[in-house]
């Protein structure tokens, strides 16, 4: 493996190990990949820890973009800056950083407003390439290997745009704060930024995975009086309690619609409803579970199929609101350092979301755990 580039010489291409997906749903294969030097405003990161997000699994299995293989997945990661490209002033070699699947350019219409985190320059990348020049930084035998969300952290090294990375203190545990680059932050932000959960309110959360439990934690910290968790996995009941869930519903054990139970528990409907499953059918159920007049439903999940949402118009006519949430509304560079600080001060819980720690060589086992719903977050530790 090539050593880190010195500050006096321009970065060169390096070869490292990466878990490459050669086709939808196919087991990842450990390959030697060439990682190009970082381009202008890019940094190359030596990945230290990466956790497996449900969206990695969904897109790995998806047949919607068969041309984007071979591909390296992974986006929820922490690492050390190995080299920097031209024009990068914020990062230096040796800095610790979180990678983020959306960026913040600081200058587009959305970035200069206080209304959105949907950067027009560094938004969600769906073509398997880098934002800057629409090409890849990975290759095998001279042929391109596609990125995922312009991060691709299932690799020992990854090139990301400097606007899609957040500098963090070297004192932070990288195998835990990596969760703040996606799942944990997405849930907390949905409760705080998107829904703005109020004290004494009632909340129902569909899906108690990493994101749903983080929503529960956010609602608890805001003082919600009733937090209902809905999940078909009975093991989530006890786990939910540690994140603030006060009531648990298992739809598999009901002989009536979930929304009817929620309405009884909340005197007509919850103030806030969150869909964290990734099922557009559940969006409609979540909308029916919130209150007439002011009920707000927030959808966070990435659907595996049927991306269209359908709901009876009467649900909206009666005053309910349906909103989407990407990364919890957080602006990566402006806001994520504040969450890291809250973690450092023990104001938010992240460690309890990690159920497994595994070496990089066992990444396929980690994917199986996710597919079997036997884990929340599995943190992959890269070779030192």
Short mmCIF file of C-alpha atoms in Angstrom, two decimals:
data_model
loop_
_atom_site.label_atom_id
_atom_site.label_comp_id
_atom_site.label_asym_id
_atom_site.label_seq_id
_atom_site.Cartn_x
_atom_site.Cartn_y
_atom_site.Cartn_z
CA UNK A 1 0.00 0.00 0.00
CA UNK A 2 1.30 3.42 -0.89
CA UNK A 3 2.20 5.71 1.95
CA UNK A 4 0.37 8.96 2.54
CA UNK A 5 1.41 11.74 0.21
CA UNK A 6 3.81 14.24 1.70
CA UNK A 7 2.84 17.89 1.84
CA UNK A 8 5.66 18.78 -0.60
CA UNK A 9 4.65 16.45 -3.42
CA UNK A 10 1.34 16.14 -5.25
CA UNK A 11 -0.78 13.11 -4.30
CA UNK A 12 -0.39 10.04 -6.50
CA UNK A 13 -2.78 7.17 -7.21
CA UNK A 14 -2.74 4.43 -4.59
CA UNK A 15 -3.93 0.85 -4.50
CA UNK A 16 -6.02 -0.46 -1.62
CA UNK A 17 -8.60 -3.09 -0.74
CA UNK A 18 -12.28 -2.41 -1.28
CA UNK A 19 -15.48 -4.47 -1.01
CA UNK A 20 -16.84 -4.30 -4.54
CA UNK A 21 -20.38 -5.15 -5.61
CA UNK A 22 -20.29 -6.62 -9.11
CA UNK A 23 -24.06 -6.83 -9.48
CA UNK A 24 -27.33 -6.19 -7.62
CA UNK A 25 -27.50 -8.27 -4.47
CA UNK A 26 -24.31 -10.16 -5.25
CA UNK A 27 -21.92 -10.80 -2.36
CA UNK A 28 -19.25 -8.13 -2.10
CA UNK A 29 -15.82 -9.16 -3.30
CA UNK A 30 -12.57 -7.93 -1.77
CA UNK A 31 -10.62 -6.43 -4.65
CA UNK A 32 -7.48 -4.38 -5.19
CA UNK A 33 -8.73 -1.04 -6.50
CA UNK A 34 -6.83 1.98 -7.70
CA UNK A 35 -7.85 5.20 -6.00
CA UNK A 36 -7.04 8.33 -7.98
CA UNK A 37 -5.58 11.42 -6.33
CA UNK A 38 -8.10 13.94 -5.05
CA UNK A 39 -9.13 16.51 -7.65
CA UNK A 40 -9.65 20.22 -7.00
CA UNK A 41 -11.54 20.83 -3.74
CA UNK A 42 -11.46 17.09 -2.96
CA UNK A 43 -9.79 15.13 -0.19
CA UNK A 44 -8.69 11.51 0.01
CA UNK A 45 -9.60 9.86 3.29
CA UNK A 46 -8.21 6.76 4.93
CA UNK A 47 -11.41 5.20 6.23
CA UNK A 48 -11.19 4.14 9.88
CA UNK A 49 -14.77 3.08 10.59
CA UNK A 50 -17.89 2.73 8.46
CA UNK A 51 -21.31 1.58 9.57
CA UNK A 52 -23.84 -0.14 7.36
CA UNK A 53 -26.96 1.92 6.70
CA UNK A 54 -30.22 0.42 5.49
CA UNK A 55 -30.01 2.55 2.34
CA UNK A 56 -26.70 0.87 1.44
CA UNK A 57 -28.50 -2.48 1.53
CA UNK A 58 -31.52 -1.18 -0.38
CA UNK A 59 -29.43 0.24 -3.22
CA UNK A 60 -27.09 -2.78 -3.29
CA UNK A 61 -30.11 -5.03 -3.87
CA UNK A 62 -31.87 -2.68 -6.28
CA UNK A 63 -32.03 -3.54 -9.98
CA UNK A 64 -33.09 0.01 -10.91
CA UNK A 65 -29.58 1.05 -12.03
CA UNK A 66 -27.91 -2.11 -13.39
CA UNK A 67 -25.34 -0.05 -15.33
CA UNK A 68 -23.85 1.33 -12.09
CA UNK A 69 -21.86 -1.81 -11.35
CA UNK A 70 -19.20 -2.62 -10.32
CA UNK A 71 -19.81 -0.30 -7.41
CA UNK A 72 -18.47 0.46 -3.94
CA UNK A 73 -21.18 1.19 -1.38
CA UNK A 74 -20.96 2.77 2.06
CA UNK A 75 -21.41 6.38 3.14
CA UNK A 76 -21.69 6.49 6.95
CA UNK A 77 -18.02 6.80 7.84
CA UNK A 78 -15.17 8.42 9.70
CA UNK A 79 -11.55 8.62 8.69
CA UNK A 80 -8.27 10.51 8.52
CA UNK A 81 -7.38 12.87 5.68
CA UNK A 82 -4.56 11.25 3.70
CA UNK A 83 -4.14 13.92 1.00
CA UNK A 84 -5.83 17.08 -0.25
CA UNK A 85 -6.53 18.40 -3.71
CA UNK A 86 -5.92 21.81 -5.19
CA UNK A 87 -7.80 24.64 -3.53
CA UNK A 88 -8.59 22.80 -0.29
CA UNK A 89 -7.93 25.10 2.67
CA UNK A 90 -10.20 23.68 5.36
CA UNK A 91 -8.49 20.28 5.67
CA UNK A 92 -4.89 19.24 6.19
CA UNK A 93 -3.28 15.82 6.06
CA UNK A 94 -3.96 14.05 9.37
CA UNK A 95 -7.27 15.77 10.14
CA UNK A 96 -10.08 13.56 11.41
CA UNK A 97 -13.31 13.81 9.44
CA UNK A 98 -16.81 12.47 8.94
CA UNK A 99 -17.97 11.81 5.38
CA UNK A 100 -21.48 12.99 4.53
CA UNK A 101 -23.72 11.87 1.66
CA UNK A 102 -24.86 15.43 0.95
CA UNK A 103 -22.67 18.50 1.03
CA UNK A 104 -22.76 22.19 1.71
CA UNK A 105 -21.10 24.49 -0.82
CA UNK A 106 -21.96 27.59 1.25
CA UNK A 107 -22.82 29.66 -1.83
CA UNK A 108 -25.83 28.25 -3.73
CA UNK A 109 -29.42 29.43 -3.28
CA UNK A 110 -30.22 26.71 -0.76
CA UNK A 111 -27.00 27.00 1.24
CA UNK A 112 -27.34 30.76 1.75
CA UNK A 113 -30.95 30.38 2.87
CA UNK A 114 -31.91 29.13 6.30
CA UNK A 115 -34.71 27.03 4.81
CA UNK A 116 -32.98 24.00 3.30
CA UNK A 117 -30.05 21.59 3.30
CA UNK A 118 -30.59 20.67 -0.36
CA UNK A 119 -27.31 22.03 -1.73
CA UNK A 120 -27.63 22.64 -5.46
CA UNK A 121 -23.94 21.90 -6.06
CA UNK A 122 -23.29 18.99 -3.70
CA UNK A 123 -26.72 17.43 -3.34
CA UNK A 124 -27.55 13.73 -3.24
CA UNK A 125 -25.47 12.10 -6.01
CA UNK A 126 -27.33 9.31 -7.84
CA UNK A 127 -25.14 8.60 -10.92
CA UNK A 128 -22.23 6.82 -9.23
CA UNK A 129 -19.70 9.57 -9.97
CA UNK A 130 -18.11 12.61 -8.32
CA UNK A 131 -19.97 15.91 -8.28
CA UNK A 132 -17.14 17.94 -9.79
CA UNK A 133 -16.39 16.21 -13.11
CA UNK A 134 -18.93 13.34 -13.33
CA UNK A 135 -16.20 10.69 -13.36
CA UNK A 136 -15.09 8.08 -10.82
CA UNK A 137 -12.00 8.00 -8.61
CA UNK A 138 -11.97 4.19 -8.37
CA UNK A 139 -10.85 1.76 -11.04
CA UNK A 140 -9.88 -1.89 -11.51
CA UNK A 141 -7.64 -2.74 -14.44
CA UNK A 142 -8.24 0.72 -15.86
CA UNK A 143 -12.03 0.32 -15.88
CA UNK A 144 -14.22 2.54 -13.68
CA UNK A 145 -15.76 1.38 -10.44
CA UNK A 146 -18.77 3.47 -9.48
CA UNK A 147 -19.29 5.43 -6.28
CA UNK A 148 -22.27 5.49 -3.94
CA UNK A 149 -23.51 8.89 -2.76
CA UNK A 150 -20.09 10.28 -3.77
CA UNK A 151 -18.55 8.61 -0.70
CA UNK A 152 -18.03 4.81 -1.08
CA UNK A 153 -16.65 4.01 2.35
CA UNK A 154 -16.55 0.22 1.90
CA UNK A 155 -12.97 0.87 0.84
CA UNK A 156 -9.78 1.45 2.77
CA UNK A 157 -9.44 4.83 1.01
CA UNK A 158 -12.08 7.07 -0.53
CA UNK A 159 -12.08 10.42 -2.33
CA UNK A 160 -14.81 12.86 -1.31
CA UNK A 161 -15.51 16.50 -2.05
CA UNK A 162 -14.29 18.68 0.80
CA UNK A 163 -17.81 20.10 1.00
CA UNK A 164 -19.06 16.61 1.84
CA UNK A 165 -16.79 16.15 4.84
CA UNK A 166 -16.85 17.56 8.35
CA UNK A 167 -13.73 18.06 10.44
CA UNK A 168 -13.96 16.56 13.95
CA UNK A 169 -11.78 16.50 17.02
CA UNK A 170 -9.18 13.69 17.12
CA UNK A 171 -10.41 12.91 20.64
CA UNK A 172 -13.76 11.62 19.34
CA UNK A 173 -14.22 7.81 19.03
CA UNK A 174 -14.37 7.31 15.28
CA UNK A 175 -16.12 3.95 15.58
CA UNK A 176 -19.13 5.64 17.15
CA UNK A 177 -19.37 9.15 15.74
CA UNK A 178 -19.53 7.66 12.23
CA UNK A 179 -23.24 7.14 12.96
CA UNK A 180 -23.64 10.92 13.07
CA UNK A 181 -22.82 11.11 9.37
CA UNK A 182 -26.23 9.63 8.53
CA UNK A 183 -28.64 7.53 10.62
CA UNK A 184 -28.47 9.01 14.11
CA UNK A 185 -28.42 12.58 12.81
CA UNK A 186 -31.27 11.90 10.38
CA UNK A 187 -33.55 10.78 13.20
CA UNK A 188 -32.64 13.53 15.65
CA UNK A 189 -33.01 16.18 12.97
CA UNK A 190 -36.41 14.88 11.86
CA UNK A 191 -37.67 15.40 15.42
CA UNK A 192 -35.94 18.70 16.08
CA UNK A 193 -35.66 20.48 12.73
CA UNK A 194 -38.36 19.08 10.47
CA UNK A 195 -41.18 18.34 12.92
CA UNK A 196 -40.02 20.66 15.72
CA UNK A 197 -41.61 18.35 18.32
CA UNK A 198 -43.13 20.32 21.17
CA UNK A 199 -43.17 19.64 24.91
CA UNK A 200 -46.08 17.52 26.11
CA UNK A 201 -46.95 16.28 22.62
CA UNK A 202 -47.73 12.76 21.39
CA UNK A 203 -45.52 11.02 18.83
CA UNK A 204 -45.82 7.76 16.89
CA UNK A 205 -42.82 6.23 15.11
CA UNK A 206 -43.17 3.50 12.49
CA UNK A 207 -39.96 1.47 12.43
CA UNK A 208 -37.58 1.31 15.38
CA UNK A 209 -34.29 0.94 13.57
CA UNK A 210 -31.40 3.36 14.02
CA UNK A 211 -33.33 6.25 12.50
CA UNK A 212 -36.59 5.53 14.35
CA UNK A 213 -34.87 5.16 17.72
CA UNK A 214 -33.04 8.43 17.08
CA UNK A 215 -36.40 10.09 16.37
CA UNK A 216 -37.62 8.72 19.72
CA UNK A 217 -34.57 10.10 21.47
CA UNK A 218 -35.10 13.50 19.86
CA UNK A 219 -38.77 13.53 20.88
CA UNK A 220 -37.88 12.55 24.44
CA UNK A 221 -35.31 15.33 24.70
CA UNK A 222 -37.96 17.77 23.47
CA UNK A 223 -40.29 16.66 26.27
CA UNK A 224 -42.89 14.65 24.35
CA UNK A 225 -45.26 13.01 26.84
CA UNK A 226 -46.18 9.94 24.78
CA UNK A 227 -43.84 8.25 22.30
CA UNK A 228 -45.36 5.22 20.56
CA UNK A 229 -43.09 2.82 18.73
CA UNK A 230 -44.49 0.57 16.00
CA UNK A 231 -42.44 -2.41 14.85
CA UNK A 232 -43.02 -6.04 13.91
CA UNK A 233 -39.87 -7.12 15.77
CA UNK A 234 -40.81 -7.76 19.43
CA UNK A 235 -37.18 -7.31 20.48
CA UNK A 236 -37.50 -3.61 19.68
CA UNK A 237 -39.81 -3.05 22.65
CA UNK A 238 -37.07 -3.15 25.28
CA UNK A 239 -34.58 -1.34 23.06
CA UNK A 240 -37.12 1.37 22.43
CA UNK A 241 -37.55 2.07 26.12
CA UNK A 242 -33.91 3.07 26.44
CA UNK A 243 -34.43 5.70 23.75
CA UNK A 244 -37.66 7.13 25.15
CA UNK A 245 -40.44 4.93 23.73
CA UNK A 246 -43.33 4.84 26.22
CA UNK A 247 -45.72 2.54 24.33
CA UNK A 248 -45.06 -0.30 21.89
CA UNK A 249 -47.31 -1.70 19.16
CA UNK A 250 -46.54 -4.85 17.18
CA UNK A 251 -48.81 -4.81 14.09
CA UNK A 252 -48.36 -8.58 13.71
CA UNK A 253 -50.22 -9.08 16.98
CA UNK A 254 -53.20 -6.86 16.12
CA UNK A 255 -56.60 -7.78 14.71
CA UNK A 256 -57.35 -4.18 13.73
CA UNK A 257 -55.53 -1.43 11.80
CA UNK A 258 -52.55 0.14 13.59
CA UNK A 259 -53.97 3.63 13.17
CA UNK A 260 -57.03 2.69 15.23
CA UNK A 261 -54.84 1.67 18.15
CA UNK A 262 -52.78 4.86 17.84
CA UNK A 263 -55.92 6.99 17.85
CA UNK A 264 -57.15 5.33 21.05
CA UNK A 265 -53.81 5.90 22.75
CA UNK A 266 -53.66 9.56 21.69
CA UNK A 267 -57.28 10.71 21.99
CA UNK A 268 -57.89 10.93 18.26
CA UNK A 269 -54.43 10.89 16.70
CA UNK A 270 -50.80 11.73 17.41
CA UNK A 271 -49.46 15.24 17.08
CA UNK A 272 -46.49 13.92 15.14
CA UNK A 273 -46.06 10.75 13.09
CA UNK A 274 -42.77 9.48 11.61
CA UNK A 275 -42.36 6.87 8.86
CA UNK A 276 -38.91 5.29 9.26
CA UNK A 277 -39.50 1.97 7.48
CA UNK A 278 -38.92 2.79 3.83
CA UNK A 279 -42.39 1.69 2.74
CA UNK A 280 -44.68 4.14 0.97
CA UNK A 281 -47.70 2.12 2.14
CA UNK A 282 -46.70 2.89 5.72
CA UNK A 283 -46.66 6.61 4.83
CA UNK A 284 -50.43 6.46 4.35
CA UNK A 285 -50.85 4.59 7.65
CA UNK A 286 -48.68 7.16 9.42
CA UNK A 287 -50.77 9.97 7.94
CA UNK A 288 -53.96 8.31 9.18
CA UNK A 289 -52.42 7.96 12.64
CA UNK A 290 -51.92 11.66 13.26
CA UNK A 291 -54.47 14.17 14.47
CA UNK A 292 -57.01 16.09 12.44
CA UNK A 293 -56.34 19.82 12.29
CA UNK A 294 -52.61 19.89 13.02
CA UNK A 295 -51.17 16.37 12.73
CA UNK A 296 -47.79 16.29 11.02
CA UNK A 297 -46.35 13.20 9.32
CA UNK A 298 -42.67 13.10 8.41
CA UNK A 299 -41.33 10.44 6.06
CA UNK A 300 -37.66 9.49 6.33
CA UNK A 301 -37.39 5.97 4.88
CA UNK A 302 -35.94 5.06 1.48
CA UNK A 303 -38.51 2.79 -0.23
CA UNK A 304 -37.36 -0.53 -1.65
CA UNK A 305 -40.23 -0.58 -4.15
CA UNK A 306 -43.26 1.48 -5.24
CA UNK A 307 -41.83 4.98 -4.75
CA UNK A 308 -45.20 6.68 -5.29
CA UNK A 309 -47.12 7.78 -2.19
CA UNK A 310 -50.92 7.56 -2.26
CA UNK A 311 -53.36 8.87 0.32
CA UNK A 312 -57.00 9.89 0.43
CA UNK A 313 -57.31 13.63 -0.16
CA UNK A 314 -59.54 13.89 2.90
CA UNK A 315 -56.56 13.27 5.16
CA UNK A 316 -54.96 16.47 3.90
CA UNK A 317 -58.22 18.40 3.63
CA UNK A 318 -58.76 17.81 7.34
CA UNK A 319 -55.57 19.69 8.19
CA UNK A 320 -52.89 17.03 8.27
CA UNK A 321 -49.47 17.78 6.77
CA UNK A 322 -47.04 15.39 5.05
CA UNK A 323 -43.37 16.37 4.90
CA UNK A 324 -40.20 14.68 3.72
CA UNK A 325 -36.90 14.76 5.56
CA UNK A 326 -33.40 14.33 4.11
CA UNK A 327 -30.62 14.03 6.71
CA UNK A 328 -32.97 15.54 9.26
CA UNK A 329 -32.67 18.97 7.71
CA UNK A 330 -29.10 19.33 8.99
CA UNK A 331 -26.61 21.36 6.95
CA UNK A 332 -23.52 19.17 7.20
CA UNK A 333 -20.73 21.66 7.73
CA UNK A 334 -22.79 24.19 9.68
CA UNK A 335 -24.67 21.81 11.97
CA UNK A 336 -22.96 18.43 12.39
CA UNK A 337 -20.13 19.82 14.57
CA UNK A 338 -22.85 20.84 17.06
CA UNK A 339 -24.13 17.25 17.18
CA UNK A 340 -20.61 15.92 17.68
CA UNK A 341 -20.28 18.35 20.59
CA UNK A 342 -23.57 17.14 22.07
CA UNK A 343 -22.27 13.57 21.83
CA UNK A 344 -19.03 14.58 23.53
CA UNK A 345 -21.04 16.20 26.33
CA UNK A 346 -23.21 13.06 26.67
CA UNK A 347 -26.33 15.04 25.72
CA UNK A 348 -27.28 12.53 23.02
CA UNK A 349 -26.99 8.74 22.91
CA UNK A 350 -25.23 7.10 19.97
CA UNK A 351 -23.31 4.14 21.39
CA UNK A 352 -26.53 2.24 22.18
CA UNK A 353 -27.34 2.11 18.46
CA UNK A 354 -24.29 -0.05 17.73
CA UNK A 355 -25.12 -3.73 18.15
CA UNK A 356 -22.14 -5.25 16.34
CA UNK A 357 -18.47 -4.42 15.71
CA UNK A 358 -16.84 -6.41 12.90
CA UNK A 359 -13.63 -6.40 10.86
CA UNK A 360 -13.69 -5.28 7.24
CA UNK A 361 -13.14 -8.88 6.13
CA UNK A 362 -16.57 -9.79 7.57
CA UNK A 363 -18.56 -7.14 5.70
CA UNK A 364 -20.75 -9.73 3.95
CA UNK A 365 -21.67 -11.18 7.35
CA UNK A 366 -22.63 -7.66 8.44
CA UNK A 367 -24.88 -7.28 5.40
CA UNK A 368 -26.57 -10.57 6.25
CA UNK A 369 -27.25 -9.35 9.78
CA UNK A 370 -28.95 -6.28 8.32
CA UNK A 371 -30.97 -8.35 5.86
CA UNK A 372 -32.12 -10.63 8.69
CA UNK A 373 -33.05 -7.63 10.88
CA UNK A 374 -30.64 -8.88 13.54
CA UNK A 375 -28.78 -5.62 14.04
CA UNK A 376 -29.26 -1.88 14.34
CA UNK A 377 -25.90 -0.59 13.27
CA UNK A 378 -22.94 -2.82 12.52
CA UNK A 379 -19.69 -0.85 12.60
CA UNK A 380 -16.99 -2.09 10.24
CA UNK A 381 -13.44 -1.54 11.44
CA UNK A 382 -10.85 -1.04 8.73
CA UNK A 383 -7.37 -2.57 9.00
CA UNK A 384 -4.93 -0.29 10.80
#
